[in-house]
Amino acid sequence: MELDNRKGERLAEKKSETAGTTETTARRISSFVIVVIFVTLALSLVALYFAVDIYQRNEVAAGYFFLIGFVGLALSSYMLLQMRKRVLKWRIKLPPIITIIECQKCGFKNIREFKRGDYVFKEMDACEKCNEPMMITGIYREIKEPKKKEEKF
Amino acid sequence: MTFAMVVNVSQIAQPFVDENFGWILNVVFYLFFIIFIFYGQRIQMYVMLKEVEGSLLRLKYIKEEGRKIAIETIKEIGKPSHDPSERVDRFLEYFALPPESMDPAGVVWKLEHILDVRDIRFKDEVKLMAPSASETQINNLENTLEAALALNYIYKVVRHFYILGKKTLSLYIIMQLQMILPLVMREAEAYASALKAFAYGQPIGDGVGALVAAKLMHGHEKRKIAKDCVVATVPLEGRTAYVIKAEGPGGNVGKPGEAMKTIIEENDGKISTIIIIDAALKLEGEKPGEVAEGIGVAIGGPGVEKFKVEESLLKHRIPINAVIIKEDVGDAVSPMRKEIFEAADEAIKRIKRVILEKTKEGDSLIIAGIGNTIGIGQ
């Protein structure tokens, strides 16, 4: 319940829709988290500056400052990257759906995007070539998988 | 300016750094050590809760999107005179209670009755929501609403355990929820993509069995055999094949068990074999669209239809074969993939081989394509 009220407001949606394809984006990154990340980033840079500055006089302290600086830098960069990843993850993306219309007599094929009302074995308009009625012979989505390393198993 | 300030801070901090730095670091180190000894588990729990919260927000977003799609589709197709939002919200809360199974005799028929009543109730509701929709569109809208209902239920269950875990601060509740979440999210995402497919009437992966049957019966005369089921008598390799599928192109699964039982009775049990084609869940590592053969009644769902077929098989001692097309849970409810669509032809080849190997010329057999026939005619 608490979650509903508090976080629900943060949902901002952007939606664009074409026939058969939907792309939706939602962002929910609190401004407080962003401020914390950037403050950490700034402090890490200051720590690194201190480290360089006092290196000649106190090597041990400089070492500690280097450590703090690098750890802070790594943490804040990691959090920034994670934030970007989360935004990308929130997209629901569907690949386009293809409808294949085929002439049963001459084999002429027409491939187009899916339209509402299409179904497999639906009779369509006459064929451009032989004037025989055409038919929907296939409706499917094609997924182009990114090239992966060949798996061992 | 900022650079000058940093230089000044560095100069001010210099003596402090020289004298106290090591001491402060030691204190910080011990503090961290103590905090992690006493509060380590609690910190771990909060991290897990945060992770669950993120997924829950995503589930909420998907659920709301589902509701929105359902309402928009009803408005677009059904042209209702009133805003259907209230009725949709009521629909999303529907439930069906399973029958009592303390005395299991006859429980299948009780379950079938409950499922029938549920189905009629759902259809009536959809007709009231979308008065201008055709029979096919009503079936598609019913499927869309059922997907939205499933998403609503998943969200509510996860939210229940999240709040319960937060209230009781029980590591075990939160841990179980966090461990099972990747699978829950996969299912929710599958339903999210199913929503669009149902709303537009696109064939889904689960319908590949129906597609195989449709390809076999296309061009032959069909007749209604059971509720939402059609049969065609097809001459195949010199045998008589009774090809059964759910009646398309609207989204429904029909009663294939009832249909097979009727055909067996019509033929006085003289059926040489039954071949059932269905989509089946693949294991990780297997390719989508792989075809496999086996023995048994390949009908999913609550088990009523499977039970009916098994009863008839036993009575007449009819051999049963199954051809399955493998896909994952996401593919099963989202628009059909090309690999799965193409696997239908491979499945037909397998069916013909089984017929040639297991039956004689002049025999009668049943071929049943199981699955949701949305977007597939006959």
XYZ file of N, CA and C in Angstrom, chain A:
459
model
N 0.837 -1.195 0.000
C 0.000 0.000 0.000
C 0.876 1.251 0.000
N 1.810 1.237 0.935
C 2.735 2.357 1.061
C 3.516 2.506 -0.237
N 3.889 1.311 -0.747
C 4.646 1.258 -1.994
C 3.844 1.885 -3.134
N 2.532 1.535 -3.163
C 1.650 2.038 -4.219
C 1.686 3.559 -4.266
N 1.516 4.186 -3.066
C 1.405 5.641 -3.032
C 2.732 6.323 -3.305
N 3.785 5.762 -2.687
C 5.074 6.442 -2.731
C 5.728 6.342 -4.099
N 5.781 5.112 -4.613
C 6.543 4.912 -5.846
C 5.693 5.031 -7.106
N 4.403 4.817 -6.930
C 3.517 4.860 -8.090
C 3.600 6.192 -8.806
N 3.771 7.260 -8.010
C 3.832 8.593 -8.596
C 5.054 8.777 -9.475
N 6.097 8.003 -9.172
C 7.350 8.200 -9.902
C 7.336 7.603 -11.299
N 6.320 6.806 -11.566
C 6.281 6.162 -12.884
C 5.971 7.188 -13.960
N 6.884 7.360 -14.836
C 6.620 8.239 -15.980
C 6.675 7.369 -17.213
N 5.679 7.460 -18.034
C 5.631 6.556 -19.168
C 5.747 7.286 -20.493
N 6.374 6.618 -21.390
C 6.473 7.140 -22.747
C 6.095 5.971 -23.644
N 5.144 6.183 -24.489
C 4.674 5.047 -25.267
C 4.549 5.430 -26.734
N 5.115 4.613 -27.581
C 4.904 4.837 -28.998
C 4.428 3.537 -29.588
N 3.453 3.599 -30.454
C 2.848 2.354 -30.929
C 2.639 2.378 -32.437
N 3.073 1.312 -33.072
C 2.751 1.108 -34.477
C 2.042 -0.218 -34.560
N 1.493 -0.553 -35.745
C 0.752 -1.812 -35.849
C 1.642 -2.985 -35.488
N 1.320 -3.640 -34.421
C 2.040 -4.844 -34.023
C 3.333 -4.604 -33.267
N 3.746 -3.360 -33.100
C 4.989 -3.099 -32.391
C 4.712 -2.130 -31.253
N 5.199 -2.475 -30.104
C 4.997 -1.575 -28.970
C 6.331 -1.312 -28.296
N 6.582 -0.058 -28.007
C 7.798 0.253 -27.260
C 7.403 1.158 -26.113
N 7.662 0.703 -24.930
C 7.233 1.467 -23.764
C 8.430 1.704 -22.853
N 8.551 2.913 -22.334
C 9.660 3.229 -21.452
C 9.117 3.766 -20.139
N 9.679 3.305 -19.054
C 9.285 3.851 -17.758
C 10.553 4.152 -16.976
N 10.607 5.276 -16.330
C 11.781 5.630 -15.552
C 11.370 5.787 -14.100
N 12.202 5.315 -13.198
C 11.908 5.508 -11.773
C 13.223 5.644 -11.037
N 13.928 6.701 -11.312
C 15.183 6.907 -10.600
C 15.015 8.136 -9.726
N 15.174 7.910 -8.427
C 14.940 8.996 -7.494
C 16.044 10.042 -7.651
N 15.649 11.327 -7.543
C 16.632 12.417 -7.687
C 17.612 12.386 -6.520
N 17.148 11.872 -5.372
C 18.010 11.771 -4.197
C 19.185 10.827 -4.474
N 18.865 9.700 -5.112
C 19.912 8.708 -5.436
C 20.926 9.338 -6.395
N 20.417 10.095 -7.366
C 21.315 10.725 -8.346
C 22.251 11.708 -7.634
N 21.676 12.495 -6.700
C 22.494 13.476 -5.952
C 23.570 12.737 -5.163
N 23.188 11.641 -4.478
C 24.152 10.867 -3.669
C 25.283 10.345 -4.560
N 24.919 9.855 -5.725
C 25.939 9.304 -6.630
C 26.906 10.403 -7.064
N 26.370 11.550 -7.410
C 27.251 12.622 -7.890
C 28.106 13.215 -6.759
N 27.543 13.266 -5.545
C 28.344 13.748 -4.393
C 29.494 12.766 -4.147
N 29.197 11.454 -4.207
C 30.238 10.429 -4.015
C 31.327 10.600 -5.081
N 30.889 10.852 -6.292
C 31.830 11.023 -7.398
C 32.741 12.225 -7.146
N 32.123 13.335 -6.700
C 32.886 14.564 -6.445
C 33.877 14.344 -5.309
N 33.401 13.694 -4.218
C 34.283 13.452 -3.064
C 35.445 12.536 -3.443
N 35.175 11.567 -4.289
C 36.236 10.653 -4.728
C 37.306 11.426 -5.500
N 36.846 12.351 -6.330
C 37.813 13.147 -7.101
C 38.644 14.026 -6.176
N 37.966 14.595 -5.154
C 38.696 15.436 -4.166
C 39.730 14.576 -3.441
N 39.331 13.354 -3.062
C 40.253 12.441 -2.356
C 41.465 12.138 -3.231
N 41.236 11.956 -4.502
C 42.346 11.678 -5.424
C 43.268 12.895 -5.526
N 42.640 14.091 -5.513
C 43.439 15.312 -5.592
C 44.321 15.447 -4.352
N 43.711 15.181 -3.170
C 44.466 15.211 -1.900
C 45.654 14.255 -1.971
N 45.358 13.067 -2.503
C 46.374 12.017 -2.570
C 47.587 12.493 -3.360
N 47.309 13.130 -4.491
C 48.406 13.623 -5.343
C 49.150 14.736 -4.617
N 48.348 15.614 -3.953
C 48.911 16.787 -3.301
C 49.862 16.436 -2.155
N 49.489 15.434 -1.346
C 50.308 15.140 -0.155
C 51.288 13.970 -0.375
N 51.352 13.492 -1.593
C 52.160 12.301 -1.890
C 53.626 12.479 -1.463
N 54.207 13.689 -1.734
C 55.618 13.946 -1.428
C 55.892 13.938 0.081
N 54.903 14.426 0.879
C 55.118 14.600 2.315
C 54.733 13.368 3.144
N 53.650 12.746 2.784
C 53.176 11.594 3.570
C 52.655 10.491 2.635
N 53.490 9.575 2.359
C 53.143 8.527 1.377
C 52.016 7.620 1.868
N 52.034 7.342 3.184
C 51.025 6.428 3.743
C 49.626 7.040 3.615
N 49.516 8.318 4.074
C 48.210 8.999 3.994
C 47.760 9.112 2.550
N 48.737 9.406 1.657
C 48.397 9.527 0.227
C 47.836 8.207 -0.293
N 48.439 7.113 0.190
C 47.967 5.782 -0.210
C 46.516 5.555 0.193
N 46.203 5.966 1.449
C 44.817 5.828 1.916
C 43.867 6.648 1.053
N 44.294 7.891 0.750
C 43.441 8.766 -0.072
C 43.230 8.177 -1.469
N 44.300 7.595 -2.001
C 44.182 6.939 -3.328
C 43.139 5.826 -3.260
N 43.256 5.047 -2.164
C 42.336 3.915 -1.987
C 40.884 4.392 -1.931
N 40.664 5.412 -1.037
C 39.300 5.949 -0.875
C 38.803 6.505 -2.210
N 39.687 7.271 -2.878
C 39.310 7.901 -4.155
C 38.908 6.883 -5.203
N 39.731 5.848 -5.347
C 39.450 4.858 -6.398
C 38.200 4.025 -6.078
N 38.071 3.663 -4.778
C 36.882 2.877 -4.397
C 35.618 3.701 -4.650
N 35.660 4.989 -4.236
C 34.497 5.881 -4.451
C 34.184 6.038 -5.921
N 35.248 6.212 -6.711
C 35.081 6.398 -8.160
C 34.450 5.150 -8.788
N 34.970 3.993 -8.361
C 34.451 2.732 -8.919
C 32.981 2.545 -8.542
N 32.682 2.822 -7.252
C 31.299 2.637 -6.786
C 30.321 3.532 -7.527
N 30.682 4.839 -7.622
C 29.743 5.771 -8.250
C 29.578 5.464 -9.735
N 30.675 5.075 -10.418
C 30.537 4.742 -11.851
C 29.667 3.502 -12.015
N 29.865 2.521 -11.115
C 29.061 1.292 -11.196
C 27.573 1.609 -11.024
N 27.286 2.473 -10.045
C 25.878 2.821 -9.793
C 25.270 3.582 -10.968
N 26.067 4.445 -11.571
C 25.580 5.189 -12.750
C 25.263 4.232 -13.900
N 26.155 3.255 -14.105
C 25.944 2.262 -15.179
C 24.696 1.415 -14.911
N 24.551 1.022 -13.626
C 23.387 0.215 -13.248
C 22.086 0.963 -13.501
N 22.132 2.278 -13.221
C 20.962 3.127 -13.417
C 20.548 3.117 -14.883
N 21.524 3.202 -15.767
C 21.264 3.220 -17.211
C 20.680 1.871 -17.642
N 21.267 0.810 -17.080
C 20.836 -0.537 -17.412
C 19.363 -0.740 -17.021
N 18.996 -0.194 -15.847
C 17.641 -0.356 -15.344
C 16.642 0.326 -16.280
N 17.011 1.512 -16.764
C 16.128 2.231 -17.688
C 15.920 1.395 -18.943
N 17.004 0.782 -19.447
C 16.903 -0.034 -20.658
C 16.016 -1.256 -20.430
N 16.156 -1.859 -19.223
C 15.408 -3.074 -18.902
C 13.900 -2.846 -18.879
N 13.472 -1.626 -18.615
C 12.055 -1.358 -18.444
C 11.302 -1.213 -19.746
N 11.938 -1.495 -20.819
C 11.246 -1.376 -22.099
C 10.657 -2.708 -22.502
N 9.385 -2.695 -22.860
C 8.757 -3.909 -23.382
C 8.733 -3.740 -24.890
N 9.526 -4.523 -25.569
C 9.632 -4.345 -27.004
C 9.223 -5.629 -27.713
N 8.320 -5.486 -28.654
C 7.890 -6.657 -29.414
C 8.353 -6.516 -30.856
N 8.943 -7.562 -31.401
C 9.348 -7.466 -32.801
C 8.130 -7.431 -33.717
N 8.251 -6.888 -34.927
C 7.090 -6.817 -35.805
C 6.585 -8.199 -36.208
N 5.290 -8.291 -36.397
C 4.666 -9.559 -36.784
C 4.433 -9.525 -38.299
N 4.815 -10.607 -38.946
C 4.734 -10.689 -40.402
C 3.540 -11.541 -40.828
N 2.843 -11.060 -41.856
C 1.762 -11.861 -42.447
C 2.185 -12.255 -43.861
N 2.081 -13.542 -44.177
C 2.423 -14.006 -45.528
C 1.132 -14.342 -46.265
N 0.943 -13.660 -47.387
C -0.240 -13.925 -48.212
C 0.263 -14.617 -49.480
N -0.330 -15.745 -49.788
C 0.175 -16.556 -50.898
C -0.943 -16.933 -51.865
N -0.600 -16.973 -53.138
C -1.557 -17.431 -54.139
C -1.429 -18.954 -54.245
N -2.546 -19.649 -54.103
C -2.519 -21.117 -54.108
C -2.241 -21.673 -55.504
N -2.478 -20.830 -56.522
C -2.324 -21.330 -57.891
C -0.899 -21.078 -58.428
N -0.495 -19.794 -58.414
C 0.814 -19.499 -59.025
C 1.948 -19.367 -58.000
N 1.613 -19.379 -56.725
C 2.642 -19.328 -55.688
C 3.172 -17.926 -55.408
N 2.534 -16.901 -55.953
C 2.964 -15.516 -55.724
C 2.821 -15.178 -54.234
N 3.877 -14.589 -53.671
C 3.877 -14.314 -52.228
C 3.872 -12.815 -51.965
N 3.107 -12.411 -50.985
C 3.107 -11.016 -50.561
C 3.356 -11.016 -49.051
N 4.429 -10.350 -48.652
C 4.746 -10.308 -47.214
C 4.527 -8.882 -46.714
N 3.733 -8.758 -45.685
C 3.473 -7.423 -45.122
C 3.332 -7.511 -43.606
N 3.221 -6.320 -42.959
C 3.068 -6.296 -41.510
C 1.667 -6.793 -41.127
N 1.551 -7.375 -39.974
C 0.258 -7.918 -39.515
C -0.761 -6.798 -39.333
N -1.994 -7.074 -39.744
C -3.092 -6.120 -39.524
C -4.155 -6.814 -38.705
N -4.842 -6.051 -37.853
C -5.912 -6.650 -37.046
C -6.950 -7.301 -37.971
N -7.344 -8.514 -37.658
C -8.319 -9.224 -38.495
C -7.662 -10.312 -39.341
N -6.318 -10.273 -39.440
C -5.612 -11.322 -40.191
C -5.660 -12.628 -39.399
N -5.782 -13.737 -40.088
C -5.607 -15.045 -39.442
C -5.171 -16.068 -40.482
N -4.544 -17.113 -40.042
C -4.027 -18.134 -40.955
C -5.215 -18.811 -41.653
N -5.094 -18.952 -42.980
C -6.124 -19.520 -43.876
C -7.285 -18.565 -44.153
N -7.062 -17.278 -43.940
C -8.086 -16.296 -44.292
C -7.970 -16.008 -45.791
N -9.080 -15.987 -46.456
C -9.058 -15.695 -47.896
C -8.928 -14.189 -48.096
N -8.042 -13.836 -49.025
C -7.774 -12.410 -49.263
C -8.183 -12.037 -50.685
N -7.765 -10.837 -51.100
C -8.108 -10.348 -52.450
C -7.469 -11.210 -53.537
N -7.846 -10.920 -54.767
C -7.328 -11.703 -55.898
C -5.834 -11.456 -56.127
N -5.175 -12.465 -56.672
C -3.734 -12.396 -56.944
C -3.460 -11.394 -58.082
N -2.376 -10.644 -57.926
C -2.018 -9.636 -58.938
C -1.657 -10.298 -60.274
N -1.143 -11.528 -60.198
C -0.650 -12.183 -61.411
C -1.724 -13.025 -62.112
N -2.395 -13.900 -61.340
C -3.321 -14.829 -62.005
C -4.785 -14.584 -61.649
N -5.048 -13.567 -60.840
C -6.409 -13.178 -60.484
C -7.175 -14.220 -59.649
N -6.474 -15.199 -59.121
C -7.107 -16.201 -58.243
C -7.108 -15.643 -56.810
N -8.069 -16.057 -55.964
C -8.052 -15.525 -54.583
C -6.801 -15.981 -53.817
N -6.237 -15.037 -53.066
C -5.025 -15.366 -52.282
C -5.436 -15.758 -50.864
N -4.469 -16.262 -50.118
C -4.784 -16.752 -48.771
C -3.620 -16.452 -47.814
N -3.954 -16.173 -46.568
C -2.886 -15.975 -45.568
C -2.357 -17.360 -45.199
N -1.060 -17.588 -45.421
C -0.512 -18.917 -45.117
C 0.404 -18.897 -43.890
N 0.686 -17.718 -43.412
C 1.547 -17.675 -42.231
C 1.499 -16.336 -41.524
N 1.547 -16.406 -40.197
C 1.673 -15.191 -39.366
C 2.693 -15.539 -38.289
N 3.765 -14.806 -38.245
C 4.776 -15.090 -37.212
C 5.651 -13.879 -36.948
N 6.433 -13.999 -35.897
C 7.404 -12.932 -35.605
C 8.793 -13.507 -35.805
N 9.656 -12.655 -36.312
C 11.025 -13.104 -36.553
C 11.935 -12.455 -35.521
N 12.707 -13.274 -34.837
C 13.616 -12.719 -33.830
C 15.028 -12.830 -34.356
N 15.686 -11.684 -34.421
C 17.094 -11.727 -34.834
C 17.936 -11.804 -33.571
N 18.410 -13.007 -33.270
C 19.206 -13.217 -32.056
C 20.606 -12.649 -32.267
N 21.143 -11.934 -31.270
C 22.509 -11.463 -31.412
C 23.485 -12.637 -31.487
N 24.546 -12.473 -32.282
C 25.500 -13.581 -32.432
C 26.163 -13.885 -31.096
N 26.057 -15.149 -30.711
C 26.646 -15.543 -29.429
C 27.801 -16.489 -29.677
N 28.674 -16.559 -28.665
C 29.751 -17.544 -28.760
C 29.122 -18.935 -28.751
N 29.700 -19.841 -29.521
C 29.132 -21.184 -29.546
C 29.191 -21.802 -28.154
N 28.038 -22.269 -27.680
C 28.009 -22.802 -26.322
C 28.581 -24.218 -26.260
N 29.179 -24.517 -25.098
C 29.834 -25.822 -24.946
C 28.823 -26.956 -24.867
N 27.650 -26.647 -24.279
C 26.682 -27.724 -24.024
C 25.422 -27.559 -24.854
